[in-house]
Coordinates of C-alpha atoms and ligand atoms in Angstrom, one line a residue:
M48 CA 0.0 0.0 0.0
S49 CA 1.2 3.4 -0.8
G50 CA 1.1 5.0 2.6
M51 CA 0.6 8.7 3.2
T52 CA 2.9 10.4 0.8
V53 CA 1.0 12.9 -1.3
L54 CA 2.5 13.4 -4.8
P55 CA 1.0 15.4 -7.6
A56 CA -0.9 13.3 -10.2
T57 CA 0.9 13.2 -13.5
E58 CA 0.3 11.4 -16.7
D59 CA 2.5 8.4 -15.8
A60 CA 2.2 7.9 -12.1
R61 CA -0.6 6.6 -10.0
P62 CA -2.3 9.3 -7.9
V63 CA -1.4 8.3 -4.3
G64 CA -2.7 9.1 -0.9
T65 CA -5.2 7.9 1.6
A66 CA -8.8 7.4 0.5
L67 CA -9.9 10.8 1.7
E68 CA -7.0 12.6 0.2
L69 CA -7.7 11.0 -3.1
L70 CA -11.3 11.8 -2.9
R71 CA -10.5 15.5 -2.5
R72 CA -7.5 15.8 -4.7
V73 CA -8.5 13.6 -7.7
F74 CA -12.2 13.8 -7.7
G75 CA -12.6 17.2 -6.1
Y76 CA -15.2 16.1 -3.5
E77 CA -15.0 17.2 0.1
S78 CA -16.3 14.1 1.9
F79 CA -17.7 10.6 1.3
R80 CA -21.4 10.1 1.1
G81 CA -23.6 7.6 2.9
D82 CA -21.9 4.2 3.1
Q83 CA -19.0 5.1 0.7
Q84 CA -16.4 5.5 3.4
Q85 CA -17.2 2.2 5.1
I86 CA -17.3 0.4 1.8
V87 CA -14.0 1.9 0.6
D88 CA -12.3 1.1 3.9
H89 CA -13.6 -2.5 3.8
V90 CA -12.3 -3.1 0.2
I91 CA -9.0 -1.4 0.9
G92 CA -8.5 -3.8 3.7
G93 CA -9.0 -6.7 1.3
G94 CA -12.6 -7.6 2.1
D95 CA -15.3 -8.6 -0.4
A96 CA -18.4 -6.4 -0.6
L97 CA -21.9 -6.5 -2.1
V98 CA -23.2 -2.9 -2.5
L99 CA -26.9 -2.2 -3.1
M100 CA -27.2 1.5 -3.7
P101 CA -29.7 3.4 -5.8
T102 CA -28.7 5.0 -9.1
G103 CA -26.9 8.2 -8.5
G104 CA -25.9 7.0 -5.0
G105 CA -22.2 7.1 -5.9
K106 CA -21.3 3.5 -6.6
S107 CA -18.3 4.2 -8.8
L108 CA -16.2 5.8 -6.2
C109 CA -16.7 2.7 -4.0
Y110 CA -14.3 0.8 -6.3
Q111 CA -12.4 3.6 -8.0
V112 CA -10.9 5.0 -4.7
P113 CA -9.8 1.5 -3.4
A114 CA -8.3 0.7 -6.8
L115 CA -6.1 3.9 -6.4
V116 CA -5.1 3.2 -2.9
R117 CA -4.3 -0.5 -3.3
E118 CA -1.3 -1.8 -5.2
G119 CA -2.0 -2.9 -8.8
T120 CA -4.8 -2.5 -11.3
G121 CA -8.5 -2.6 -10.5
V122 CA -10.4 -4.7 -13.0
V123 CA -14.0 -3.5 -13.6
I124 CA -16.4 -5.9 -15.2
S125 CA -19.1 -3.9 -17.0
P126 CA -21.7 -5.3 -19.4
L127 CA -21.8 -2.5 -21.9
I128 CA -18.9 -2.1 -24.4
A129 CA -20.6 0.9 -26.0
L130 CA -20.1 2.9 -22.8
M131 CA -16.6 1.9 -21.8
Q132 CA -15.0 4.7 -23.8
D133 CA -17.0 7.3 -21.9
Q134 CA -16.2 5.7 -18.5
V135 CA -12.5 5.7 -19.3
D136 CA -12.6 9.3 -20.6
A137 CA -14.3 10.4 -17.4
L138 CA -11.5 8.8 -15.4
R139 CA -8.7 10.2 -17.5
A140 CA -10.2 13.6 -17.2
V141 CA -9.4 13.5 -13.5
G142 CA -6.0 12.0 -14.0
V143 CA -6.7 8.4 -13.4
R144 CA -4.9 5.9 -15.7
A145 CA -7.8 3.9 -17.1
E146 CA -8.1 1.7 -20.1
F147 CA -10.5 -0.9 -21.5
L148 CA -10.1 -4.1 -23.5
N149 CA -12.9 -4.9 -25.9
S150 CA -13.7 -6.1 -29.4
T151 CA -13.8 -2.5 -30.8
Q152 CA -10.0 -2.2 -30.5
S153 CA -7.3 -3.0 -33.1
L154 CA -4.7 -5.6 -32.2
D155 CA -2.1 -2.9 -31.7
E156 CA -4.3 -1.1 -29.3
V157 CA -4.9 -4.3 -27.4
R158 CA -1.2 -5.1 -27.2
D159 CA -0.5 -1.6 -25.9
V160 CA -3.1 -1.9 -23.1
E161 CA -1.8 -5.3 -22.2
R162 CA 1.8 -4.1 -22.0
R163 CA 0.8 -1.2 -19.7
L164 CA -1.2 -3.5 -17.5
L165 CA 1.8 -5.8 -17.0
A166 CA 4.1 -2.9 -16.5
G167 CA 1.9 -1.7 -13.6
E168 CA 0.9 1.5 -15.5
L169 CA -2.9 1.2 -15.2
D170 CA -5.1 2.1 -12.2
L171 CA -8.3 0.7 -13.7
L172 CA -9.0 -1.7 -16.6
Y173 CA -12.6 -2.2 -17.9
L174 CA -13.6 -5.5 -19.4
A175 CA -16.8 -7.0 -20.6
P176 CA -17.6 -10.4 -19.0
E177 CA -17.3 -12.3 -22.3
R178 CA -13.8 -11.0 -22.6
L179 CA -12.9 -11.9 -19.0
I180 CA -13.8 -15.5 -19.4
L181 CA -11.5 -16.1 -22.3
E182 CA -8.5 -18.2 -21.2
R183 CA -6.2 -15.7 -22.9
T184 CA -7.5 -13.0 -20.6
G185 CA -7.2 -15.2 -17.6
Q186 CA -3.5 -15.8 -18.3
L187 CA -3.0 -12.1 -18.8
L188 CA -4.5 -11.3 -15.5
D189 CA -2.5 -14.1 -13.8
R190 CA 0.6 -12.2 -14.8
A191 CA -0.6 -8.8 -13.7
T192 CA -1.0 -7.4 -10.2
I193 CA -4.8 -7.0 -9.6
S194 CA -5.9 -4.7 -6.8
L195 CA -9.6 -5.7 -6.9
F196 CA -12.4 -6.9 -9.1
A197 CA -15.4 -4.7 -9.4
I198 CA -18.6 -6.3 -10.8
D199 CA -20.8 -3.5 -12.0
E200 CA -24.5 -4.0 -12.8
A201 CA -24.2 -7.2 -10.7
H202 CA -28.0 -7.9 -11.1
C203 CA -27.2 -9.1 -14.6
V204 CA -26.3 -12.4 -13.0
S205 CA -29.9 -12.9 -11.8
Q206 CA -32.5 -14.6 -13.9
W207 CA -35.2 -12.9 -12.0
G208 CA -34.4 -9.5 -13.3
H209 CA -34.9 -8.1 -16.8
D210 CA -31.3 -7.6 -17.6
F211 CA -30.0 -11.2 -17.3
R212 CA -26.7 -11.9 -19.1
R213 CA -25.6 -15.5 -19.5
D214 CA -21.9 -14.4 -19.4
Y215 CA -22.3 -13.1 -15.9
L216 CA -22.8 -16.6 -14.6
A217 CA -19.2 -17.4 -15.4
L218 CA -18.0 -14.7 -13.0
S219 CA -18.2 -17.1 -10.1
M220 CA -14.8 -18.2 -11.3
L221 CA -13.2 -15.0 -10.0
A222 CA -13.5 -16.4 -6.5
D223 CA -11.8 -19.7 -7.5
R224 CA -9.1 -18.4 -9.7
W225 CA -8.0 -15.3 -7.8
P226 CA -9.1 -16.0 -4.2
S227 CA -6.9 -13.4 -2.6
V228 CA -8.1 -10.5 -4.7
P229 CA -11.0 -8.6 -3.1
R230 CA -14.3 -8.5 -5.1
I231 CA -16.9 -5.8 -4.9
A232 CA -20.3 -6.3 -6.7
L233 CA -22.5 -3.4 -7.2
T234 CA -26.1 -2.9 -8.3
A235 CA -29.1 -0.6 -8.1
T236 CA -31.6 -3.4 -8.0
A237 CA -32.9 -4.0 -4.6
T238 CA -35.4 -6.8 -4.5
E239 CA -34.7 -9.8 -2.2
A240 CA -34.7 -12.3 -4.9
T241 CA -32.0 -10.5 -6.9
H242 CA -29.9 -9.9 -3.8
A243 CA -29.9 -13.6 -2.9
D244 CA -29.1 -14.5 -6.5
I245 CA -26.1 -12.2 -6.6
T246 CA -24.8 -13.6 -3.3
A247 CA -25.1 -17.2 -4.4
R248 CA -24.0 -17.0 -8.0
L249 CA -21.0 -14.7 -7.5
K250 CA -20.0 -16.7 -4.4
L251 CA -20.2 -13.6 -2.2
G252 CA -21.4 -15.6 0.9
S253 CA -18.7 -14.2 3.1
A254 CA -18.8 -10.7 1.6
R255 CA -20.0 -7.8 3.7
H256 CA -23.4 -6.5 2.5
F257 CA -23.9 -2.8 2.3
V258 CA -27.6 -1.9 1.7
S259 CA -28.3 1.8 1.3
S260 CA -31.6 3.6 1.5
F261 CA -33.2 3.4 -1.9
D262 CA -34.7 6.8 -1.6
R263 CA -34.0 9.3 -4.3
P264 CA -35.2 12.5 -2.6
N265 CA -34.4 14.8 -5.4
I266 CA -36.8 13.0 -7.8
R267 CA -40.4 14.3 -7.8
Y268 CA -42.7 11.4 -8.6
R269 CA -45.9 12.3 -10.5
I270 CA -48.5 10.0 -12.0
V271 CA -51.2 11.7 -14.1
P272 CA -54.4 10.5 -15.8
K273 CA -53.6 9.9 -19.4
D274 CA -55.6 11.9 -21.9
E275 CA -53.6 13.0 -24.9
P276 CA -50.2 11.7 -23.9
R277 CA -48.1 13.5 -26.4
R278 CA -49.8 16.8 -25.7
Q279 CA -49.4 16.3 -22.0
L280 CA -45.7 15.4 -22.5
L281 CA -45.1 18.5 -24.6
D282 CA -46.8 20.5 -21.8
L283 CA -44.5 19.0 -19.2
I284 CA -41.4 19.7 -21.3
K285 CA -42.5 23.3 -22.2
T286 CA -43.6 24.4 -18.7
E287 CA -41.0 22.7 -16.6
H288 CA -38.1 21.2 -18.6
G289 CA -37.4 23.5 -21.5
G290 CA -33.8 22.9 -22.7
D291 CA -33.4 19.9 -20.4
A292 CA -32.2 16.4 -21.2
G293 CA -34.8 13.8 -20.6
I294 CA -35.9 10.2 -21.5
V295 CA -39.4 9.3 -22.6
Y296 CA -40.1 5.7 -22.3
C297 CA -42.7 4.1 -24.6
L298 CA -43.9 0.5 -24.8
S299 CA -43.6 0.0 -28.6
R300 CA -41.2 0.9 -31.3
N301 CA -44.0 2.5 -33.2
T302 CA -44.9 4.9 -30.3
V303 CA -41.2 5.7 -29.9
E304 CA -41.0 6.8 -33.5
K305 CA -44.2 8.7 -33.4
T306 CA -43.4 10.5 -30.2
A307 CA -39.9 11.5 -31.4
K308 CA -41.3 12.9 -34.6
F309 CA -44.1 14.8 -32.7
L310 CA -41.5 16.4 -30.4
V311 CA -39.2 17.4 -33.3
D312 CA -42.2 18.9 -35.1
Q313 CA -42.8 21.0 -32.0
G314 CA -39.2 22.2 -32.0
I315 CA -37.9 19.9 -29.3
P316 CA -34.6 18.1 -30.1
A317 CA -35.7 14.5 -29.8
L318 CA -34.2 11.2 -31.0
P319 CA -35.6 7.7 -31.2
Y320 CA -34.0 4.6 -29.7
H321 CA -35.3 1.0 -29.9
A322 CA -34.1 -2.5 -30.9
G323 CA -35.6 -2.1 -34.4
L324 CA -33.0 0.5 -35.4
D325 CA -29.7 -0.6 -36.8
A326 CA -26.8 -0.7 -34.5
R327 CA -25.1 2.3 -36.1
T328 CA -28.2 4.6 -35.7
R329 CA -28.6 3.4 -32.1
A330 CA -25.0 4.2 -31.2
A331 CA -25.2 7.6 -33.0
N332 CA -28.4 8.6 -31.1
Q333 CA -27.0 7.4 -27.8
S334 CA -23.8 9.3 -28.4
R335 CA -25.7 12.5 -29.2
F336 CA -27.8 12.2 -26.1
L337 CA -24.7 11.8 -24.0
R338 CA -22.7 14.5 -25.7
E339 CA -25.1 17.3 -26.4
D340 CA -27.1 19.3 -23.9
G341 CA -30.8 19.1 -23.8
I342 CA -31.6 16.1 -26.0
V343 CA -34.9 14.2 -25.3
M344 CA -34.5 10.5 -26.0
C345 CA -37.7 8.6 -26.9
A346 CA -37.0 5.0 -26.2
T347 CA -38.2 1.5 -25.3
I348 CA -36.7 0.0 -22.2
A349 CA -33.9 -1.3 -24.4
F350 CA -32.3 2.1 -23.6
G351 CA -30.7 3.2 -20.4
M352 CA -28.8 0.6 -18.5
G353 CA -25.3 1.8 -17.7
I354 CA -26.0 5.3 -19.0
D355 CA -24.1 7.4 -16.6
K356 CA -25.3 10.8 -17.8
P357 CA -25.7 12.7 -14.5
D358 CA -27.9 15.6 -15.7
V359 CA -31.0 13.8 -17.0
R360 CA -33.6 16.2 -15.6
F361 CA -36.8 14.1 -16.3
V362 CA -37.9 10.6 -17.1
A363 CA -41.4 10.4 -18.6
H364 CA -43.4 7.2 -19.2
I365 CA -46.2 7.6 -21.6
D366 CA -47.2 4.0 -21.2
L367 CA -47.6 2.0 -18.1
P368 CA -44.4 0.1 -17.1
K369 CA -44.7 -3.6 -16.5
S370 CA -43.3 -3.7 -13.0
V371 CA -42.4 -1.4 -10.1
E372 CA -38.9 -2.7 -10.3
G373 CA -38.5 -1.7 -13.9
Y374 CA -40.2 1.7 -13.2
Y375 CA -37.8 2.4 -10.4
Q376 CA -34.8 1.5 -12.5
E377 CA -35.9 3.7 -15.3
T378 CA -37.0 6.7 -13.3
G379 CA -33.7 6.4 -11.3
R380 CA -31.9 7.6 -14.4
A381 CA -33.1 11.1 -13.6
G382 CA -31.1 13.4 -11.4
R383 CA -28.0 11.3 -10.6
D384 CA -26.3 14.6 -9.8
G385 CA -28.7 15.1 -6.9
L386 CA -30.4 18.2 -8.5
P387 CA -34.2 18.4 -8.6
S388 CA -35.6 16.1 -11.3
T389 CA -39.0 14.8 -12.4
A390 CA -40.3 11.3 -12.8
W391 CA -43.6 11.6 -14.7
L392 CA -46.0 8.9 -15.8
A393 CA -49.2 9.2 -17.7
Y394 CA -51.5 6.3 -17.2
G395 CA -55.0 5.4 -18.3
L396 CA -57.7 2.7 -18.7
Q397 CA -56.3 1.6 -22.0
D398 CA -52.9 0.8 -20.4
V399 CA -54.6 -1.7 -18.0
V400 CA -56.6 -3.3 -20.7
Q401 CA -53.6 -3.6 -23.0
Q402 CA -51.2 -5.0 -20.3
R403 CA -53.7 -7.5 -19.1
R404 CA -54.2 -8.7 -22.6
M405 CA -50.4 -8.9 -23.2
I406 CA -50.1 -11.1 -20.1
D407 CA -52.9 -13.4 -21.3
D408 CA -51.2 -13.7 -24.7
S409 CA -47.7 -14.2 -23.4
E410 CA -45.9 -17.4 -23.8
G411 CA -44.8 -19.3 -20.8
D412 CA -46.6 -21.4 -18.2
L413 CA -49.2 -20.4 -15.7
A414 CA -46.7 -19.6 -13.0
H415 CA -44.9 -17.2 -15.4
R416 CA -48.2 -15.4 -16.2
R417 CA -49.0 -15.2 -12.5
R418 CA -45.7 -13.6 -11.9
L419 CA -46.3 -11.0 -14.6
S420 CA -49.7 -10.4 -13.1
A421 CA -48.3 -9.8 -9.7
H422 CA -45.8 -7.3 -11.1
L423 CA -48.6 -5.5 -12.9
D424 CA -50.8 -5.4 -9.8
A425 CA -48.0 -3.8 -7.8
M426 CA -47.6 -1.2 -10.5
L427 CA -51.3 -0.5 -10.6
A428 CA -51.4 -0.1 -6.8
L429 CA -48.8 2.5 -7.1
C430 CA -50.7 4.4 -9.7
E431 CA -54.0 4.3 -7.8
T432 CA -52.7 5.0 -4.3
I433 CA -54.0 8.0 -2.5
G434 CA -51.0 8.0 -0.2
C435 CA -47.4 9.1 -0.8
R436 CA -45.9 7.6 -3.9
R437 CA -42.5 7.4 -2.3
V438 CA -43.7 5.6 0.8
Q439 CA -45.3 3.0 -1.5
L440 CA -42.2 2.7 -3.7
L441 CA -39.8 2.2 -0.8
A442 CA -42.2 -0.2 0.9
Y443 CA -42.0 -2.3 -2.3
F444 CA -38.3 -2.6 -1.7
G445 CA -38.8 -3.4 2.0
Q446 CA -37.9 0.0 3.3
A447 CA -40.2 2.0 5.7
S448 CA -40.5 5.8 5.3
E449 CA -42.6 8.9 6.1
P450 CA -44.7 10.9 3.5
C451 CA -42.1 12.7 1.4
G452 CA -43.5 16.1 0.5
N453 CA -42.0 15.8 -3.0
C454 CA -44.5 13.7 -4.9
D455 CA -47.9 14.5 -6.5
T456 CA -50.0 13.1 -3.7
C457 CA -48.1 14.8 -1.0
L458 CA -48.1 18.1 -2.9
E459 CA -51.8 17.9 -3.9
P460 CA -53.5 15.4 -1.7
V461 CA -56.1 13.3 -3.5
A462 CA -59.4 12.5 -1.8
G463 CA -60.5 8.9 -1.6
W464 CA -64.2 8.3 -2.0
D465 CA -66.6 5.4 -1.5
G466 CA -67.2 4.1 -5.1
T467 CA -69.3 1.1 -4.1
V468 CA -72.5 2.3 -5.7
P469 CA -70.9 3.2 -9.1
A470 CA -69.0 -0.1 -9.0
Q471 CA -72.3 -1.9 -8.5
K472 CA -73.9 -0.1 -11.4
L473 CA -71.1 -0.9 -13.7
L474 CA -70.7 -4.5 -12.6
S475 CA -74.4 -5.1 -12.9
T476 CA -74.4 -3.7 -16.5
V477 CA -71.7 -6.3 -17.3
V478 CA -73.7 -9.0 -15.7
R479 CA -77.0 -8.1 -17.4
L480 CA -75.5 -8.0 -20.8
Q481 CA -73.9 -11.3 -20.2
R482 CA -76.9 -13.1 -18.6
E483 CA -79.8 -11.5 -20.5
R484 CA -78.2 -11.2 -23.9
N485 CA -75.0 -13.3 -23.8
Q486 CA -73.0 -10.3 -24.9
R487 CA -69.7 -8.7 -23.8
F488 CA -68.5 -5.2 -24.5
G489 CA -65.5 -2.9 -23.8
A490 CA -65.5 0.1 -21.5
G491 CA -66.7 2.6 -24.0
H492 CA -70.0 1.0 -24.7
L493 CA -70.7 0.2 -21.1
I494 CA -70.2 3.8 -20.2
D495 CA -72.5 5.0 -23.0
I496 CA -75.2 2.7 -21.6
L497 CA -74.7 4.1 -18.1
L498 CA -74.7 7.7 -19.3
G499 CA -77.9 7.0 -21.3
K500 CA -76.4 7.9 -24.7
L501 CA -78.4 7.0 -27.7
T502 CA -75.4 6.0 -29.9
P503 CA -75.9 4.1 -33.1
R504 CA -74.7 0.9 -31.4
V505 CA -77.0 1.4 -28.4
Q506 CA -79.9 1.8 -30.7
Q507 CA -78.9 -1.1 -33.0
Q508 CA -78.5 -3.4 -30.0
G509 CA -81.6 -2.1 -28.3
H510 CA -79.6 -1.4 -25.1
D511 CA -81.8 1.6 -24.3
T512 CA -84.3 -0.9 -23.0
L513 CA -81.9 -2.3 -20.3
T514 CA -82.9 -1.3 -16.8
V515 CA -79.4 0.0 -16.3
F516 CA -79.7 2.4 -19.2
G517 CA -79.0 6.0 -18.0
I518 CA -78.6 5.1 -14.3
G519 CA -75.1 6.7 -14.2
T520 CA -75.6 10.3 -15.2
D521 CA -74.3 11.4 -11.8
L522 CA -70.7 10.8 -13.0
T523 CA -68.9 12.2 -16.1
D524 CA -67.5 10.0 -18.9
M525 CA -64.0 10.7 -17.5
Q526 CA -65.1 9.6 -14.0
W527 CA -66.6 6.4 -15.3
R528 CA -63.4 5.6 -17.1
G529 CA -61.7 6.1 -13.7
V530 CA -64.1 3.7 -12.1
V531 CA -63.5 1.0 -14.8
R532 CA -59.7 1.5 -14.5
Q533 CA -59.8 1.2 -10.7
L534 CA -62.0 -1.9 -10.8
L535 CA -59.6 -3.5 -13.2
A536 CA -56.7 -2.4 -11.0
Q537 CA -58.3 -3.9 -7.9
G538 CA -59.2 -7.2 -9.7
L539 CA -62.9 -6.6 -9.4
L540 CA -63.3 -6.5 -13.2
A541 CA -61.2 -8.4 -15.8
V542 CA -60.3 -8.2 -19.4
N543 CA -61.7 -11.2 -21.3
D544 CA -59.2 -13.1 -23.3
D545 CA -61.1 -12.9 -26.6
G546 CA -58.6 -10.4 -28.0
F547 CA -61.2 -7.6 -28.1
G548 CA -60.7 -6.0 -24.7
T549 CA -64.2 -6.8 -23.5
L550 CA -64.8 -6.8 -19.8
V551 CA -66.0 -9.6 -17.5
I552 CA -66.6 -9.9 -13.8
T553 CA -64.3 -11.8 -11.5
E554 CA -64.8 -14.1 -8.5
A555 CA -64.3 -11.1 -6.3
S556 CA -67.0 -9.0 -8.0
G557 CA -69.7 -11.0 -6.3
A558 CA -69.1 -9.5 -2.9
V559 CA -69.4 -6.0 -4.4
L560 CA -72.6 -6.8 -6.2
S561 CA -74.1 -8.3 -3.0
G562 CA -73.1 -5.2 -1.0
T563 CA -70.8 -7.1 1.4
R564 CA -67.7 -5.3 0.1
T565 CA -67.1 -1.6 -0.2
V566 CA -64.8 -0.2 -2.9
M567 CA -62.6 2.8 -2.1
M568 CA -61.5 4.8 -5.1
R569 CA -59.2 7.7 -6.0
E570 CA -60.9 10.9 -7.0
E571 CA -60.6 11.7 -10.7
P572 CA -60.0 15.3 -11.8
K573 CA -63.2 16.8 -13.1
R574 CA -61.7 17.5 -16.5
P575 CA -58.6 16.0 -17.9
S576 CA -55.9 18.4 -16.7
R577 CA -54.0 19.5 -19.6
R578 CA -51.7 21.7 -17.6
S579 CA -50.7 18.6 -15.7
G580 CA -47.6 19.9 -14.2
A581 CA -47.5 23.6 -13.8
R582 CA -49.9 24.1 -10.9
G583 CA -48.9 25.6 -7.6
A584 CA -46.4 23.6 -5.7
G585 CA -43.2 24.9 -7.4
L586 CA -41.5 23.5 -10.4
A587 CA -39.0 20.7 -10.1
K588 CA -36.6 22.6 -12.3
A589 CA -33.0 22.3 -11.3
N590 CA -32.2 25.9 -11.8
S591 CA -35.4 27.7 -11.1
D592 CA -33.9 28.8 -7.8
L593 CA -31.0 30.6 -9.4
D594 CA -31.4 34.4 -9.6
A595 CA -31.3 36.0 -13.0
D596 CA -27.5 36.7 -12.9
A597 CA -26.6 33.3 -11.8
A598 CA -28.9 31.7 -14.3
A599 CA -27.3 33.7 -17.1
L600 CA -23.8 32.7 -15.9
F601 CA -24.9 29.1 -15.6
Q602 CA -26.0 29.2 -19.2
R603 CA -22.8 30.8 -20.3
L604 CA -20.8 28.1 -18.5
R605 CA -22.9 25.4 -20.2
E606 CA -22.0 26.9 -23.6
W607 CA -18.3 27.0 -22.7
R608 CA -18.6 23.4 -21.5
A609 CA -20.3 22.3 -24.8
E610 CA -17.4 23.8 -26.8
Q611 CA -14.8 21.9 -24.6
A612 CA -16.7 18.7 -24.9
R613 CA -17.1 19.0 -28.6
S614 CA -13.5 19.7 -29.3
Q615 CA -12.4 16.7 -27.2
G616 CA -15.1 14.4 -28.4
V617 CA -16.3 13.6 -24.8
P618 CA -19.7 14.0 -23.1
A619 CA -20.2 17.3 -21.5
Y620 CA -20.3 15.9 -18.0
V621 CA -16.8 14.6 -18.4
V622 CA -15.7 18.2 -18.5
F623 CA -17.8 19.3 -15.5
G624 CA -21.2 18.2 -14.1
D625 CA -24.2 20.6 -13.8
A626 CA -23.7 20.6 -10.0
T627 CA -20.2 22.0 -10.4
L628 CA -21.4 24.7 -12.9
R629 CA -24.2 25.7 -10.6
E630 CA -21.8 26.2 -7.7
L631 CA -19.5 28.2 -10.0
A632 CA -22.4 30.4 -11.1
T633 CA -23.6 31.1 -7.6
T634 CA -20.2 31.6 -5.8
R635 CA -18.2 33.1 -8.7
P636 CA -14.7 32.2 -7.4
S637 CA -12.1 34.6 -8.7
T638 CA -8.8 32.8 -7.9
L639 CA -7.5 29.3 -8.6
A640 CA -7.4 28.6 -4.9
A641 CA -11.1 29.5 -4.5
L642 CA -11.9 27.4 -7.6
A643 CA -10.2 24.4 -6.1
G644 CA -12.8 24.5 -3.3
I645 CA -15.7 23.9 -5.7
G646 CA -17.2 20.4 -5.6
G647 CA -16.1 18.4 -8.6
V648 CA -12.9 20.4 -9.2
G649 CA -9.9 18.2 -8.5
Q650 CA -6.3 18.8 -9.2
K651 CA -6.2 17.7 -12.8
K652 CA -9.3 19.6 -13.8
L653 CA -8.0 22.7 -12.0
E654 CA -4.8 22.4 -14.2
T655 CA -6.8 21.7 -17.4
Y656 CA -9.6 24.2 -17.1
G657 CA -8.8 26.6 -14.2
E658 CA -7.7 29.6 -16.2
A659 CA -10.4 29.2 -18.8
V660 CA -13.1 29.0 -16.2
L661 CA -11.9 32.1 -14.4
E662 CA -11.9 33.9 -17.7
V663 CA -15.6 33.0 -18.4
L664 CA -16.5 34.1 -14.8
S665 CA -14.8 37.4 -15.1
A666 CA -16.0 38.1 -18.6
T667 CA -19.6 37.6 -17.7
P668 CA -21.1 40.7 -16.1
R669 CA -23.1 40.5 -12.9
Ligands
ADP723 P1 -24.1 5.4 -9.4 O1 -23.1 4.6 -10.2 O2 -24.4 4.8 -8.0 O3 -25.4 5.6 -10.2 P2 -22.2 7.5 -9.6 O4 -21.1 6.8 -9.2 O5 -22.4 7.7 -11.1 O6 -23.6 6.8 -9.1 O7 -22.4 8.9 -8.9 C1 -23.5 9.8 -9.1 C2 -23.0 11.2 -9.0 O8 -22.7 11.6 -7.7 C3 -21.8 11.5 -9.9 O9 -22.0 12.7 -10.6 C4 -20.7 11.6 -8.8 O10 -19.6 12.3 -9.3 C5 -21.4 12.1 -7.6 N1 -20.8 11.7 -6.4 C6 -20.5 10.5 -5.9 N2 -20.0 10.5 -4.7 C7 -19.9 11.7 -4.3 C8 -19.3 12.4 -3.2 N3 -18.8 11.7 -2.1 N4 -19.4 13.8 -3.1 C9 -19.9 14.5 -4.2 N5 -20.4 13.9 -5.3 C10 -20.4 12.6 -5.4
ZN724 ZN1 -44.8 11.8 -1.1

């Protein structure tokens, strides 16, 4: 171990020092956060660790700092080759000697990296699992000094999750082949099943487990009734997130394309991303999202894992996610830098019908469909809750909490109401059509009957003679759709598997019809709220609290950063994060010494950018 000597970081020497010294000098941060200090100490001491920390919690430093303190090279196993270049660039920008080995390199490049590894000239080496398990790589690592193995995105080893990668299973060999090298596995997936899987499959039985709180307090969760999703989305972007980077998740490729086109037509720089695009287009769009400021990525869930972009200001879902786990992973990509961010979901009756149908149509045995159903039910419960969204989310991951004050239901409490009578009206309409006419219909027609509308279909079917015709005029069309949606969500109504989305009663419906069970519901807004976000409560905009001068300076700094990033071909955040620019804009340091005190300004960045930043600061008038 390198002891206490503090030497300046240069191109060819390892930055040395204690963990805290390195944190300050190399990364420019004042102190460790949460469990970081304990984790770092444990790994520096040679222990194995399993780290469960939410996205944005600061997992990277947990292995990067020990890799610098310990003798040798830290080997990082990461599933995404496409992102290795950015990860390595970010480390080099702070003076850490990092490289990767993957299939994109020429033989000469590979040889050079191997040579530097064996010469002890690398602090960190990134490898994909498929590379690691090659015997050639094993022999290479045998000859090198390895300080630690870090297994990033460790949930990929679990078959329960949605990111399973077969190659990850082979990582159990790390324990057998290099038993004296400490291993640290990291993931943002928190469920018990995944946790147990990682422990077993990576042979981390004797590792210390570090489980952080999964709360992401800077993210404001909002779930709104879906009306015209693209309009609502546009409204959200225009009123709260103009110029911000964001991700819009859609269920299908088709919706991705349509949404991206719609936004572009409205003057928002948006790009599509889904598995149907060729690899080159995907890579180009991903790269633009990472490198340029303010791009909105419209994507299927194929997009996002391993995306380290810290300044994603909003994640919007315009279709219902299939599970709370997936939803939390996806929304977690907002606000890694800790600044205020939005997770916004538009959800409606059609989502429930569609997802139930997809489950019925899905391949796989009954147990598999039950599992999908259970996932969907948990997601629906989150959508329909009248309590704090965050309390419910964290409870799903086994963590208790208090109402947060930063979600829609906390900011604008929703009333619950006794919906038993409307539920009975709707269910008995379904029953009558079924028993008296042997017919089944979807929500739209059922609601027309309840509202007493003489539509062509009502007349043609003679449904105006039913005793239930017109008994529901006390509620609006929108409120009835809410009733149907909530009955579906509570399992008191079901989608028939005839492929037409017609509705049928369930076993549980009987108790409602007979009056032995009451049905509590969430109050629907009177009219679909178009201005879904902008009301009262204050915008979740990261920079809305800056005064005019600081906001202008922040903007100027972003422009300067964009030039730097472009000329070096790296993502903007590799130059400086938004949090650093914000601090610069509000404190306006005027000397290099003062600049060094800003979060995210370490020694190397001070050397590279210090003078230029001071110039921007002094050239921008107050
Ligand atoms: P994760 O991998 O857990 O999603 P990262 O390692 O990418 O999180 O860290 C998220 C953000 O927090 C990064 O911008 C990082 O620089 C910042 N960060 C991490 N640890 C600290 C710290 N101790 N002090 C200040 N900022 C930190
Ligand atoms: Zn809340």
